[in-house]
XYZ file of C-alpha atoms in Angstrom:
767
model
C 35.358 -33.460 9.732
C 32.598 -30.987 10.220
C 30.918 -31.341 13.525
C 28.512 -28.374 13.187
C 26.005 -27.222 10.694
C 26.947 -23.610 10.439
C 27.804 -21.614 13.571
C 24.638 -22.386 15.619
C 23.598 -26.148 15.006
C 25.242 -29.341 15.644
C 25.679 -31.281 12.545
C 23.087 -34.244 12.083
C 24.170 -37.303 13.710
C 26.697 -35.908 16.209
C 26.845 -35.305 19.860
C 29.272 -32.714 21.065
C 30.855 -31.869 24.293
C 33.204 -28.874 24.884
C 35.716 -27.794 27.683
C 33.618 -25.123 29.103
C 36.018 -24.192 31.829
C 39.319 -24.713 33.688
C 38.198 -26.114 36.957
C 41.699 -27.004 38.219
C 45.367 -26.518 37.430
C 48.117 -28.867 38.448
C 51.770 -29.680 37.307
C 52.222 -32.475 34.857
C 54.159 -35.412 36.170
C 57.434 -34.235 34.325
C 57.335 -31.010 36.451
C 57.790 -29.094 33.010
C 54.112 -28.154 32.255
C 50.627 -27.559 33.555
C 47.677 -29.814 33.227
C 44.053 -28.363 33.115
C 41.173 -30.291 34.230
C 38.284 -29.102 32.024
C 34.535 -30.141 32.660
C 32.153 -30.344 29.870
C 29.681 -28.128 31.561
C 30.205 -25.083 34.004
C 30.672 -26.259 37.521
C 28.279 -23.902 39.564
C 27.772 -26.160 42.516
C 29.137 -29.357 43.626
C 26.296 -31.498 42.227
C 27.412 -30.447 38.676
C 30.453 -32.460 39.113
C 28.237 -35.660 38.790
C 27.637 -37.243 35.471
C 29.857 -34.847 33.757
C 32.651 -35.467 31.369
C 35.956 -33.940 31.588
C 38.858 -33.102 29.173
C 42.468 -33.013 30.321
C 44.555 -30.459 28.345
C 48.249 -31.172 29.215
C 50.607 -28.011 28.273
C 54.289 -28.803 28.433
C 57.600 -27.228 27.690
C 59.214 -29.098 24.832
C 62.369 -26.883 24.406
C 63.021 -23.323 23.731
C 60.121 -21.812 21.676
C 58.129 -25.179 21.653
C 55.220 -25.961 23.732
C 53.218 -29.399 23.474
C 49.382 -29.430 23.875
C 47.781 -32.930 24.630
C 44.140 -33.090 24.828
C 42.588 -36.291 26.342
C 38.940 -37.526 27.178
C 39.573 -40.968 28.516
C 42.944 -41.498 29.924
C 42.557 -45.284 29.974
C 42.399 -45.724 26.350
C 45.478 -47.723 24.980
C 48.224 -46.021 23.326
C 48.886 -48.117 20.614
C 51.794 -47.311 18.025
C 53.364 -46.806 15.689
C 54.764 -43.178 16.872
C 56.611 -40.701 14.881
C 60.287 -40.848 15.603
C 60.896 -37.394 17.457
C 64.132 -35.912 18.398
C 66.237 -38.201 16.338
C 69.146 -35.700 16.811
C 68.871 -35.769 20.657
C 66.018 -33.803 22.750
C 67.565 -30.232 23.831
C 67.334 -29.480 27.372
C 63.971 -28.021 28.496
C 63.971 -24.816 30.711
C 60.250 -24.195 31.880
C 58.821 -21.235 34.085
C 55.434 -21.367 35.487
C 53.975 -18.172 36.998
C 50.719 -17.491 38.596
C 48.880 -14.129 39.242
C 45.278 -13.153 39.739
C 45.265 -12.908 35.746
C 45.908 -16.521 35.317
C 48.873 -18.990 35.052
C 51.378 -18.926 32.546
C 53.885 -21.570 31.196
C 56.885 -20.172 29.415
C 59.430 -22.275 27.322
C 62.172 -19.803 26.211
C 60.742 -17.364 23.672
C 57.191 -19.073 23.759
C 54.434 -18.900 26.489
C 50.925 -20.162 27.149
C 48.769 -18.187 29.280
C 45.549 -19.685 30.965
C 43.051 -17.279 31.836
C 42.159 -16.822 35.640
C 38.507 -15.732 35.063
C 35.998 -17.987 36.621
C 34.144 -20.619 34.494
C 36.093 -19.677 31.567
C 38.408 -21.515 29.199
C 40.765 -19.517 27.348
C 44.326 -20.359 26.731
C 46.447 -18.070 24.565
C 49.791 -18.599 22.970
C 52.073 -15.603 22.760
C 55.917 -14.642 22.560
C 57.482 -14.441 25.920
C 59.311 -11.321 25.420
C 56.692 -9.064 23.629
C 53.285 -10.860 24.500
C 52.778 -10.777 20.638
C 49.498 -13.205 20.365
C 50.182 -16.005 18.061
C 47.014 -17.907 18.363
C 44.230 -19.053 21.176
C 42.209 -21.874 22.278
C 38.968 -19.820 23.235
C 35.362 -20.874 24.162
C 34.235 -23.973 22.524
C 37.451 -24.809 20.872
C 38.338 -28.094 22.627
C 35.998 -30.907 22.595
C 34.855 -34.567 21.759
C 32.207 -35.775 19.522
C 30.159 -38.949 19.286
C 28.603 -40.369 16.019
C 26.034 -41.612 16.061
C 24.687 -39.161 18.606
C 23.946 -40.527 21.911
C 21.195 -39.734 24.068
C 22.517 -41.350 27.289
C 25.888 -42.178 28.616
C 24.678 -45.706 29.153
C 24.978 -46.314 25.631
C 28.697 -46.101 25.739
C 29.044 -49.270 27.653
C 29.404 -50.617 24.226
C 31.620 -48.546 22.168
C 31.804 -50.728 19.062
C 28.903 -48.968 17.155
C 30.272 -45.611 18.077
C 32.887 -43.241 16.787
C 34.890 -41.057 19.247
C 36.613 -37.817 17.902
C 38.736 -35.327 19.735
C 39.298 -32.062 18.372
C 40.940 -28.575 18.897
C 40.198 -25.200 17.190
C 43.025 -22.668 17.146
C 42.146 -19.191 16.050
C 43.033 -17.347 12.916
C 43.805 -13.813 13.265
C 42.842 -11.203 10.421
C 44.880 -11.573 7.351
C 46.546 -14.841 8.588
C 47.495 -17.670 6.115
C 48.194 -21.304 6.589
C 50.863 -23.226 4.474
C 52.423 -26.759 4.306
C 50.645 -29.977 5.458
C 52.787 -31.836 2.866
C 52.881 -31.784 -0.940
C 49.587 -30.236 -1.642
C 48.726 -29.235 -5.232
C 45.749 -26.950 -4.605
C 45.830 -23.445 -3.530
C 49.057 -22.416 -1.727
C 47.125 -20.808 1.215
C 45.199 -23.506 2.884
C 42.618 -21.015 4.614
C 39.162 -21.976 3.378
C 40.191 -25.828 2.549
C 39.432 -29.238 4.150
C 42.489 -31.022 4.273
C 42.537 -34.844 5.042
C 46.062 -36.069 6.134
C 45.658 -39.676 4.598
C 48.307 -40.736 1.940
C 46.678 -41.494 -1.376
C 47.495 -42.116 -5.066
C 45.438 -39.325 -6.425
C 47.639 -37.660 -9.078
C 48.685 -33.934 -8.829
C 45.328 -32.573 -9.706
C 43.161 -33.389 -6.773
C 42.785 -32.693 -2.991
C 44.581 -36.063 -2.432
C 48.453 -36.070 -1.543
C 51.004 -38.695 -1.630
C 52.865 -36.944 1.033
C 50.816 -35.984 3.955
C 52.797 -34.081 6.671
C 50.898 -33.340 9.795
C 52.787 -29.789 9.962
C 51.506 -26.294 9.110
C 53.180 -22.874 8.850
C 51.374 -19.629 9.906
C 52.236 -16.249 8.409
C 51.893 -14.978 12.226
C 55.141 -16.451 13.181
C 54.472 -19.919 14.307
C 53.802 -23.523 13.130
C 52.134 -26.394 14.576
C 53.213 -29.939 14.317
C 50.328 -32.748 14.944
C 52.004 -35.700 16.514
C 50.203 -38.562 15.322
C 50.341 -40.582 12.016
C 46.654 -41.508 11.923
C 44.111 -39.731 9.835
C 44.068 -36.059 10.897
C 41.074 -34.072 9.566
C 41.585 -30.230 9.242
C 38.970 -27.695 8.683
C 41.369 -24.706 8.006
C 39.009 -21.605 8.351
C 36.139 -23.641 6.436
C 33.948 -24.968 9.410
C 34.512 -21.833 11.240
C 36.148 -19.268 9.165
C 38.210 -17.869 12.031
C 39.552 -21.135 13.315
C 41.675 -24.037 12.279
C 40.082 -27.087 13.524
C 42.068 -30.407 13.998
C 40.370 -33.595 14.732
C 41.179 -37.476 15.253
C 39.090 -40.446 15.726
C 40.724 -41.252 19.189
C 40.709 -40.349 22.721
C 43.642 -38.073 22.700
C 45.259 -35.482 20.321
C 48.721 -34.070 20.633
C 50.237 -31.271 18.972
C 53.305 -28.836 19.424
C 53.103 -25.163 18.764
C 56.550 -23.844 17.409
C 57.342 -20.259 17.547
C 59.722 -18.358 15.174
C 59.143 -15.792 14.849
C 60.568 -16.200 11.216
C 59.807 -19.134 9.074
C 63.661 -20.272 8.931
C 63.366 -20.488 12.842
C 59.999 -22.363 12.768
C 61.652 -24.896 10.143
C 64.768 -25.218 12.224
C 62.924 -26.052 15.390
C 60.558 -28.444 13.560
C 63.605 -30.374 12.157
C 64.801 -30.769 15.867
C 61.320 -32.384 16.541
C 61.195 -34.653 13.575
C 64.801 -34.720 12.085
C 66.928 -32.604 9.746
C 66.961 -33.433 5.885
C 69.361 -36.025 4.935
C 72.450 -35.221 2.740
C 72.721 -36.007 -0.721
C 75.632 -36.574 -3.073
C 76.724 -34.195 -5.682
C 76.226 -36.531 -8.473
C 72.575 -36.722 -7.809
C 72.134 -32.996 -8.797
C 72.837 -33.893 -12.434
C 70.194 -34.995 -15.128
C 68.420 -38.308 -14.297
C 66.867 -40.000 -17.455
C 64.301 -42.381 -17.225
C 62.795 -45.221 -19.787
C 59.493 -43.969 -18.696
C 56.574 -46.128 -17.386
C 54.586 -48.327 -20.049
C 57.106 -47.700 -22.925
C 58.662 -50.551 -24.641
C 62.276 -50.970 -24.065
C 65.179 -53.203 -23.770
C 69.012 -53.092 -23.431
C 69.327 -51.584 -27.091
C 66.715 -48.847 -26.262
C 68.691 -47.809 -23.217
C 72.066 -47.642 -24.925
C 70.396 -45.704 -27.753
C 68.968 -43.275 -25.505
C 72.326 -42.513 -23.674
C 74.246 -42.587 -27.082
C 71.664 -40.051 -28.367
C 71.924 -37.767 -25.412
C 75.810 -37.914 -25.571
C 75.775 -37.082 -29.348
C 73.668 -34.051 -28.414
C 75.813 -32.701 -25.769
C 73.462 -33.555 -22.767
C 75.395 -35.115 -20.009
C 73.285 -37.828 -18.193
C 74.371 -38.572 -14.576
C 72.019 -41.119 -13.494
C 69.882 -43.581 -15.917
C 66.571 -44.834 -14.187
C 65.120 -48.284 -15.425
C 61.169 -47.886 -14.747
C 58.832 -50.778 -14.094
C 59.357 -52.885 -17.073
C 62.893 -53.852 -16.080
C 60.697 -56.381 -14.286
C 58.955 -59.119 -16.074
C 55.403 -58.353 -16.473
C 53.244 -59.666 -13.519
C 56.307 -60.097 -11.431
C 56.552 -56.727 -9.835
C 58.206 -56.551 -7.572
C 60.779 -59.527 -7.448
C 63.980 -57.609 -7.918
C 65.023 -59.637 -10.878
C 65.931 -58.165 -14.406
C 63.598 -59.556 -17.280
C 66.155 -61.795 -18.878
C 64.353 -61.482 -22.065
C 64.991 -57.654 -22.457
C 68.101 -57.503 -20.332
C 70.329 -60.817 -20.588
C 73.266 -59.338 -18.994
C 72.370 -56.580 -16.699
C 75.436 -56.516 -14.425
C 77.496 -56.492 -17.729
C 75.464 -53.790 -19.229
C 75.545 -51.427 -16.217
C 79.370 -51.774 -16.154
C 79.628 -51.187 -19.693
C 77.494 -47.979 -19.559
C 79.759 -46.542 -16.583
C 83.081 -47.460 -18.145
C 82.120 -45.812 -21.432
C 81.131 -42.846 -19.468
C 77.580 -42.459 -20.870
C 76.186 -42.498 -17.264
C 77.854 -42.413 -13.893
C 75.055 -44.033 -11.806
C 71.928 -46.426 -12.250
C 68.677 -46.283 -10.540
C 65.856 -48.935 -10.743
C 62.031 -48.919 -9.763
C 60.811 -50.648 -6.929
C 57.739 -50.795 -4.667
C 56.856 -52.987 -1.560
C 54.184 -55.012 -3.201
C 54.662 -58.555 -4.518
C 52.584 -59.801 -7.383
C 51.486 -63.504 -7.089
C 52.806 -64.674 -10.222
C 56.384 -64.457 -9.176
C 57.956 -66.949 -7.129
C 59.084 -64.398 -4.735
C 55.422 -64.038 -3.568
C 55.332 -67.661 -2.440
C 58.534 -67.441 -0.567
C 57.561 -64.452 1.128
C 54.082 -65.645 2.016
C 55.351 -68.845 3.262
C 57.763 -67.114 5.682
C 54.960 -64.688 7.152
C 56.649 -61.720 5.498
C 53.291 -60.301 3.998
C 50.769 -58.340 5.643
C 47.703 -60.465 6.678
C 43.905 -60.210 6.972
C 42.256 -60.828 10.359
C 41.404 -64.298 9.559
C 44.985 -65.246 8.922
C 44.967 -64.992 5.041
C 47.694 -62.970 3.344
C 46.053 -59.612 2.487
C 45.592 -59.671 -1.493
C 43.827 -57.533 -4.087
C 44.122 -57.046 -7.760
C 44.760 -53.341 -7.396
C 48.054 -52.522 -9.405
C 49.461 -55.974 -9.346
C 47.262 -59.485 -9.661
C 47.157 -60.859 -6.439
C 49.588 -58.818 -4.903
C 50.653 -58.916 -1.300
C 52.262 -56.226 0.799
C 55.683 -56.408 2.618
C 54.934 -56.285 6.345
C 57.926 -54.013 7.551
C 56.946 -54.503 11.212
C 58.313 -58.266 10.923
C 62.064 -57.748 11.364
C 62.612 -60.958 9.386
C 60.801 -59.402 6.431
C 63.042 -56.282 6.614
C 66.205 -58.374 6.553
C 64.791 -60.420 3.544
C 63.849 -57.127 1.685
C 67.162 -55.677 2.424
C 68.850 -59.001 0.870
C 66.898 -58.498 -2.249
C 68.135 -54.977 -2.629
C 71.751 -56.123 -1.757
C 71.389 -58.256 -5.012
C 70.579 -55.218 -7.056
C 73.533 -53.485 -5.466
C 75.728 -56.255 -6.563
C 74.383 -55.708 -10.176
C 75.577 -52.318 -10.045
C 72.627 -50.412 -9.066
C 73.263 -47.150 -7.116
C 69.881 -45.731 -6.214
C 66.250 -47.021 -5.663
C 63.125 -45.355 -6.857
C 60.828 -46.280 -3.944
C 57.355 -45.932 -5.506
C 54.023 -46.438 -3.879
C 53.571 -46.965 -0.064
C 50.233 -45.124 -0.140
C 47.616 -47.703 -0.888
C 47.943 -49.400 2.573
C 44.646 -51.062 4.021
C 43.697 -50.142 7.461
C 40.564 -52.379 7.828
C 40.561 -56.283 8.120
C 44.300 -56.397 8.424
C 46.792 -57.814 11.100
C 50.168 -56.756 11.216
C 53.143 -58.976 12.572
C 53.700 -56.359 15.344
C 50.121 -56.686 16.890
C 50.618 -53.744 19.088
C 50.417 -51.346 16.224
C 47.020 -49.545 15.250
C 46.195 -50.354 11.441
C 44.897 -46.887 10.952
C 48.147 -45.273 12.131
C 49.973 -47.765 10.024
C 48.541 -46.290 6.853
C 50.459 -43.133 6.776
C 53.310 -44.366 8.791
C 54.098 -47.241 6.329
C 55.773 -44.732 4.247
C 58.246 -43.839 6.925
C 59.382 -47.295 7.741
C 59.531 -48.239 3.912
C 61.807 -45.468 2.795
C 63.795 -45.602 6.131
C 64.720 -49.219 5.420
C 65.874 -48.791 1.735
C 67.597 -45.502 2.698
C 69.652 -47.217 5.289
C 70.430 -49.965 3.128
C 71.892 -47.705 0.412
C 73.777 -46.011 3.339
C 75.448 -49.187 4.523
C 76.435 -50.182 1.046
C 77.618 -46.823 -0.452
C 78.209 -44.606 2.574
C 76.445 -42.085 4.798
C 76.138 -39.301 2.410
C 75.908 -41.368 -0.645
C 72.329 -42.722 -0.376
C 69.767 -41.400 -2.663
C 66.070 -42.669 -2.957
C 63.365 -41.422 -5.570
C 60.332 -41.577 -3.142
C 56.912 -40.951 -3.954
C 55.125 -41.431 -0.456
C 56.054 -39.542 2.843
C 54.973 -38.438 6.424
C 56.708 -36.160 8.933
C 60.050 -37.365 9.291
C 60.694 -38.779 5.807
C 62.858 -35.593 5.090
C 65.575 -37.574 6.693
C 65.443 -39.974 3.443
C 65.961 -37.885 0.606
C 64.964 -37.513 -1.923
C 61.196 -37.309 -3.065
C 59.504 -36.350 -6.358
C 56.169 -34.828 -7.041
C 54.309 -37.858 -8.557
C 51.978 -38.289 -11.594
C 51.311 -35.027 -13.262
C 49.746 -34.309 -16.694
C 51.690 -32.788 -19.670
C 49.904 -29.324 -19.351
C 50.871 -25.863 -17.910
C 48.297 -26.186 -15.531
C 49.874 -29.434 -14.090
C 53.336 -27.682 -14.058
C 51.659 -24.920 -11.811
C 50.199 -27.693 -9.690
C 53.696 -29.197 -9.132
C 55.151 -25.706 -8.216
C 52.548 -25.512 -5.452
C 53.199 -29.110 -4.447
C 57.057 -28.399 -4.075
C 56.354 -25.112 -2.298
C 54.081 -26.845 0.281
C 56.424 -29.684 0.711
C 59.418 -27.327 1.424
C 57.410 -25.652 4.075
C 56.900 -28.940 5.478
C 60.530 -29.440 6.304
C 61.669 -31.153 3.052
C 65.174 -29.762 1.699
C 65.152 -31.751 -1.795
C 62.345 -32.356 -4.382
C 61.932 -33.132 -7.916
C 59.296 -33.356 -10.755
C 58.558 -35.468 -13.991
C 60.121 -32.976 -16.526
C 57.435 -32.647 -19.242
C 54.571 -34.072 -17.271
C 54.154 -37.878 -16.574
C 50.788 -38.263 -18.268
C 50.225 -37.630 -21.887
C 52.459 -36.433 -24.906
C 53.744 -32.987 -24.025
C 54.040 -30.406 -27.030
C 57.569 -29.050 -27.495
C 56.741 -25.680 -25.947
C 55.667 -27.215 -22.829
C 58.452 -29.863 -22.620
C 60.804 -26.973 -23.153
C 59.397 -24.658 -20.458
C 59.330 -27.667 -17.990
C 62.993 -28.321 -18.723
C 63.794 -24.830 -17.624
C 61.716 -25.237 -14.409
C 62.972 -28.788 -13.692
C 66.642 -28.238 -14.226
C 66.240 -25.344 -11.515
C 64.672 -27.793 -8.967
C 67.155 -29.296 -6.596
C 66.927 -32.503 -8.664
C 65.889 -33.082 -12.246
C 64.564 -36.147 -13.922
C 62.893 -36.703 -17.263
C 60.230 -39.389 -16.962
C 56.953 -39.991 -18.558
C 54.148 -42.612 -18.753
C 53.183 -43.978 -22.058
C 55.827 -41.848 -24.147
C 59.336 -41.197 -23.942
C 61.038 -37.914 -22.573
C 64.304 -37.934 -24.741
C 63.997 -34.600 -26.398
C 64.404 -35.778 -30.051
C 61.122 -37.905 -29.834
C 59.326 -34.771 -28.788
C 59.791 -32.320 -31.615
C 61.021 -34.700 -34.456
C 64.674 -34.052 -33.687
C 64.446 -30.458 -34.283
C 68.341 -29.585 -34.500
C 67.843 -25.590 -34.045
C 68.935 -23.496 -31.146
C 65.360 -23.386 -30.254
C 64.757 -27.316 -30.365
C 64.151 -29.458 -27.451
C 67.560 -31.024 -27.598
C 69.416 -27.569 -27.713
C 67.061 -26.458 -24.905
C 67.755 -29.340 -22.563
C 71.531 -29.245 -23.230
C 71.634 -25.583 -22.349
C 69.753 -25.951 -19.008
C 71.704 -29.006 -18.188
C 74.948 -26.918 -18.600
C 73.510 -24.234 -16.674
C 72.707 -26.341 -13.645
C 76.358 -27.650 -13.877
C 77.775 -24.110 -13.681
C 75.580 -23.514 -10.608
C 76.833 -26.440 -8.607
C 79.426 -24.543 -6.428
C 76.451 -22.361 -5.266
C 73.786 -25.235 -4.934
C 75.960 -27.625 -3.221
C 76.993 -25.119 -0.657
C 73.400 -24.156 -0.263
C 72.423 -27.773 0.086
C 74.670 -28.084 3.095
C 72.997 -25.085 4.693
C 69.443 -26.571 3.971
C 70.280 -29.984 5.506
C 71.769 -28.156 8.734
C 68.668 -25.688 9.047
C 65.702 -27.794 7.707
C 65.066 -25.605 4.874
C 64.104 -26.357 1.067
C 66.910 -25.961 -1.314
C 64.344 -25.520 -4.177
C 61.507 -25.058 -4.470
C 61.802 -22.415 -1.523
C 59.000 -20.262 -0.931
C 59.531 -16.645 -0.952
C 57.976 -16.220 2.419
C 60.909 -17.931 3.829
C 63.522 -15.359 2.564
C 60.795 -12.340 2.767
C 58.583 -12.961 5.842
C 57.769 -9.533 6.415
C 56.362 -8.959 2.976
C 52.673 -9.560 2.815
C 52.823 -10.502 -0.865
C 55.549 -13.117 -0.417
C 52.932 -15.268 1.385
C 50.758 -15.334 -1.568
C 53.201 -16.189 -4.207
C 52.879 -19.728 -5.875
C 54.126 -19.309 -9.181
C 57.703 -18.548 -8.199
C 60.307 -19.656 -5.770
C 63.996 -19.185 -4.522
C 66.631 -21.636 -5.100
C 68.745 -21.178 -1.955
C 69.123 -17.636 -0.399
C 69.901 -15.652 -3.532
C 68.414 -16.919 -6.644
C 64.803 -16.256 -7.593
C 63.033 -18.198 -10.265
C 59.782 -17.721 -11.994
C 58.770 -20.611 -14.490
C 57.075 -19.779 -17.688
C 53.510 -21.106 -18.168
C 52.325 -19.363 -21.337
C 52.997 -20.528 -24.873
C 53.967 -16.922 -26.020
C 56.589 -16.839 -23.441
C 55.237 -14.208 -21.012
C 55.870 -14.597 -17.355
C 54.451 -12.416 -14.583
C 56.416 -12.346 -11.320
C 57.116 -10.225 -8.260
C 60.130 -8.954 -6.992
C 60.451 -8.077 -3.219
C 62.210 -5.108 -1.820
C 65.823 -4.424 -2.999
C 67.740 -4.639 -6.131
C 67.629 -7.679 -8.310
C 69.907 -8.567 -11.263
C 68.650 -10.418 -14.389
C 71.110 -13.360 -14.309
C 71.308 -13.544 -18.068
C 71.343 -9.925 -19.123
C 72.708 -8.272 -16.031
C 69.670 -5.779 -16.015
C 69.029 -4.484 -12.573
C 65.373 -3.935 -11.290
C 64.164 -2.809 -8.043
C 61.281 -3.964 -5.820
C 58.863 -4.290 -4.445
C 57.063 -4.606 -7.968
C 55.361 -6.868 -10.323
C 57.103 -7.260 -13.775
C 55.920 -9.058 -16.880
C 58.634 -10.235 -19.153
C 58.586 -12.168 -22.437
C 61.233 -15.090 -22.864
C 62.513 -17.393 -25.611
C 63.347 -20.841 -24.458
C 66.913 -19.967 -23.510
C 65.886 -17.872 -20.638
C 63.054 -17.353 -18.052
C 63.036 -14.691 -15.154
C 66.043 -15.834 -12.981
C 67.149 -12.952 -10.906
C 69.997 -12.546 -8.352
C 69.270 -10.981 -5.019
C 71.559 -7.993 -4.060
C 74.213 -8.504 -1.583
C 75.116 -11.863 -3.155
C 78.582 -13.405 -4.059
C 77.527 -16.110 -6.564
C 80.125 -18.885 -7.286
C 79.815 -20.446 -10.598
C 81.574 -23.159 -12.376
C 83.786 -22.110 -15.345
C 82.129 -21.018 -18.507
C 81.420 -24.088 -20.528
C 81.420 -26.391 -17.580
C 78.991 -29.469 -18.169
C 79.753 -31.889 -15.303
C 78.020 -32.013 -12.122
C 80.951 -33.214 -9.881
C 84.192 -31.241 -10.194
C 86.398 -29.139 -7.988
C 84.085 -26.321 -6.813
C 86.891 -23.965 -5.796
C 88.930 -24.273 -9.098
C 88.640 -22.278 -12.181
C 85.486 -20.519 -10.885
C 83.673 -17.178 -11.612
C 82.642 -15.270 -8.564
C 80.029 -12.791 -9.483
C 79.424 -9.972 -7.234
C 76.131 -8.449 -7.090
C 75.638 -5.357 -4.950
C 77.986 -6.889 -2.504
C 78.266 -4.906 0.534
C 80.700 -5.336 3.490
C 79.972 -8.700 5.200
C 78.571 -10.278 2.232
C 79.681 -13.948 2.329
C 79.901 -17.025 0.136
C 80.767 -20.428 1.363
C 82.908 -22.590 -0.558
C 82.488 -26.319 -0.246
C 84.210 -29.265 -1.980
C 82.213 -31.949 -4.108
C 81.841 -33.920 -0.815
C 80.097 -30.946 1.049
C 83.023 -30.161 3.385
C 83.762 -26.520 3.731
C 86.937 -25.341 2.272
C 86.704 -21.501 2.822
C 84.699 -18.505 2.881
C 84.654 -15.463 0.708
C 83.761 -12.214 2.432
C 83.535 -8.696 1.397
C 85.562 -6.233 3.521
C 85.221 -2.731 4.568
C 87.489 -1.799 1.463
C 85.022 -3.477 -0.720
C 87.885 -6.235 -1.602
C 86.923 -10.065 -1.390
C 88.803 -11.868 1.419
C 89.363 -15.516 1.525
C 90.431 -15.864 -2.178
C 93.453 -17.960 -1.029
C 90.829 -21.034 -0.927
C 90.454 -20.505 -4.699
C 92.396 -22.530 -7.284
C 93.450 -22.237 -10.725
C 92.306 -19.462 -13.061
C 89.350 -17.961 -11.202
C 87.762 -14.858 -12.107
C 85.853 -12.302 -10.057
C 83.153 -10.283 -11.867
C 81.408 -7.156 -10.353
C 78.028 -7.504 -12.061
C 76.580 -4.777 -9.999
C 78.296 -2.267 -8.041
């Protein structure tokens, strides 16, 4: 939302008022902060206090290194829900300190401080590190304010607010060279400076400024992050209305956000995960290859069996088979019942597939919408389980499904009913749920069962309660760490319910690059696990795109073959090319590589869930925050701490990538390169730029390993890459429990090998 026309003029149709000075400072009721009373004009005499608005700015210590800032115009405005579920793991103790001097007032919360200038008739709040006074950002003159539209000419008009919109906004300063990242899964430029960003969940594909996963958190290259504590529509002007400021605005009477001090991205993400929740754990089997029927393709039991037999014949292990939309009868989406014409015995079929070993787990597509052609719609409508219009009608439209209604998850009875439907699927043998959609939630002319909620706040928040409900149902049936979603929509906190995928992308190299940017941005928003439609969702990928996407997709944390109107089994892409360069051989090769990487991947996954880090795609700036180039890199990523991946986007196999400072070893050839330098390489379909960071002990499954779940300490290969004293590798079992630690000692020998079993091998790749 732009409130100004350039730097000097107010935008047409708006009236603006700013916090012009700090008139009085008092303690907040909690005693852990300070409250600033800020008139919207400078108070030069007592008469100036009349007919003048004020803005309250409450600055409070949240916990070490985190401070909240809440800006309010009219305190009497109702506080309607829903609200983000903060501190799900418990709130840390708060230790605040308030100091006053002739220079001003400072609130300190551990490593982070906020200082309010003591100059007369001034509004100036700076946020800085407590120990070094390094400036992070500031709220300067005309950086906190309110806006009306249409513009008012007298306060008397506000006796009736029904025809006016009221906004509250803040503007934090951007320093020279500062970049901004995150804000959910965003597919545009990695650095958000210069962009207008609306946090409003939408089904816009991967080639627009809309996003399925809008997360109200952003990371600065300057050593801090900001979490905006509201699920309502947030509009940001990131160095766009004013080039040197990030403006955050909401249509409300209050706006609250938290500033989180790192100083490193790792520390920022760790503290952010304390606020909104650490990522949930995922089982080892979920890291294997997922195969989908695709969306609008024709398929039945024989088609599914043929796919899986074909994959097995081509030595491509499939861990999870996914039934997409048309497992359901047309016009019945989503009534949770297999189409009996196509699948006469789903329970028996699933049992046979598992018994034959062609697949270990099964996933089905669902969404929270009910088409009126299904008997389930009538049942849910009669019992009051569907969202209603203000006049009492069930909310319906013909978008997506004819006459569809939306399950009202603010109704506890509707939640119980929905879980009951899921449990019937679990009884059929279904192990995982693809929770599609959840973005197109109306915010006007609707009445929720819980009438205390604000429909505009429910639009985004619906993704949270929808995915939470399904995830917890899976946990109840299969165990705490065995639950896996495949979700499309998300908000802050959804990282607790893994996992998510990137949505509808095209079958082009540009779309693959868009997907990389989306995964990087979501990772910087606190999500550990992420996947993508390998080959692209829309269109028919040419063989070279398919094979390049296979290499990229198998190095994401999770890997799924999925399309729209065309299948993604490899032999349909290249007329069953049986050569070593064919799609089938390429898919088999990269699937096997991921299986070998599982001892490393699963150990890194445990650290990612503990610390709120992305496993893959991990932005380079997380590992190399002091390298300015790392903050610009949007065509490569880290997998965990030690592996660097640069997907290939060119048909001729060329790839340009950057290696930060240090020695890097090519995983495939053993060639060593020194950074910081840009490199260009040419790759066939069997390789891509995959480099191992120095000071790494990389634990791999044995040569030829094709399974995803096995003993990650037995018969392994331990590769040493310039592993100096203190280099470590954590060993975990296939439940994620730590079973040992390998560590290089002063003598260069590796201690902890007693935890290894069988015929393990230690290879010094680089000395």
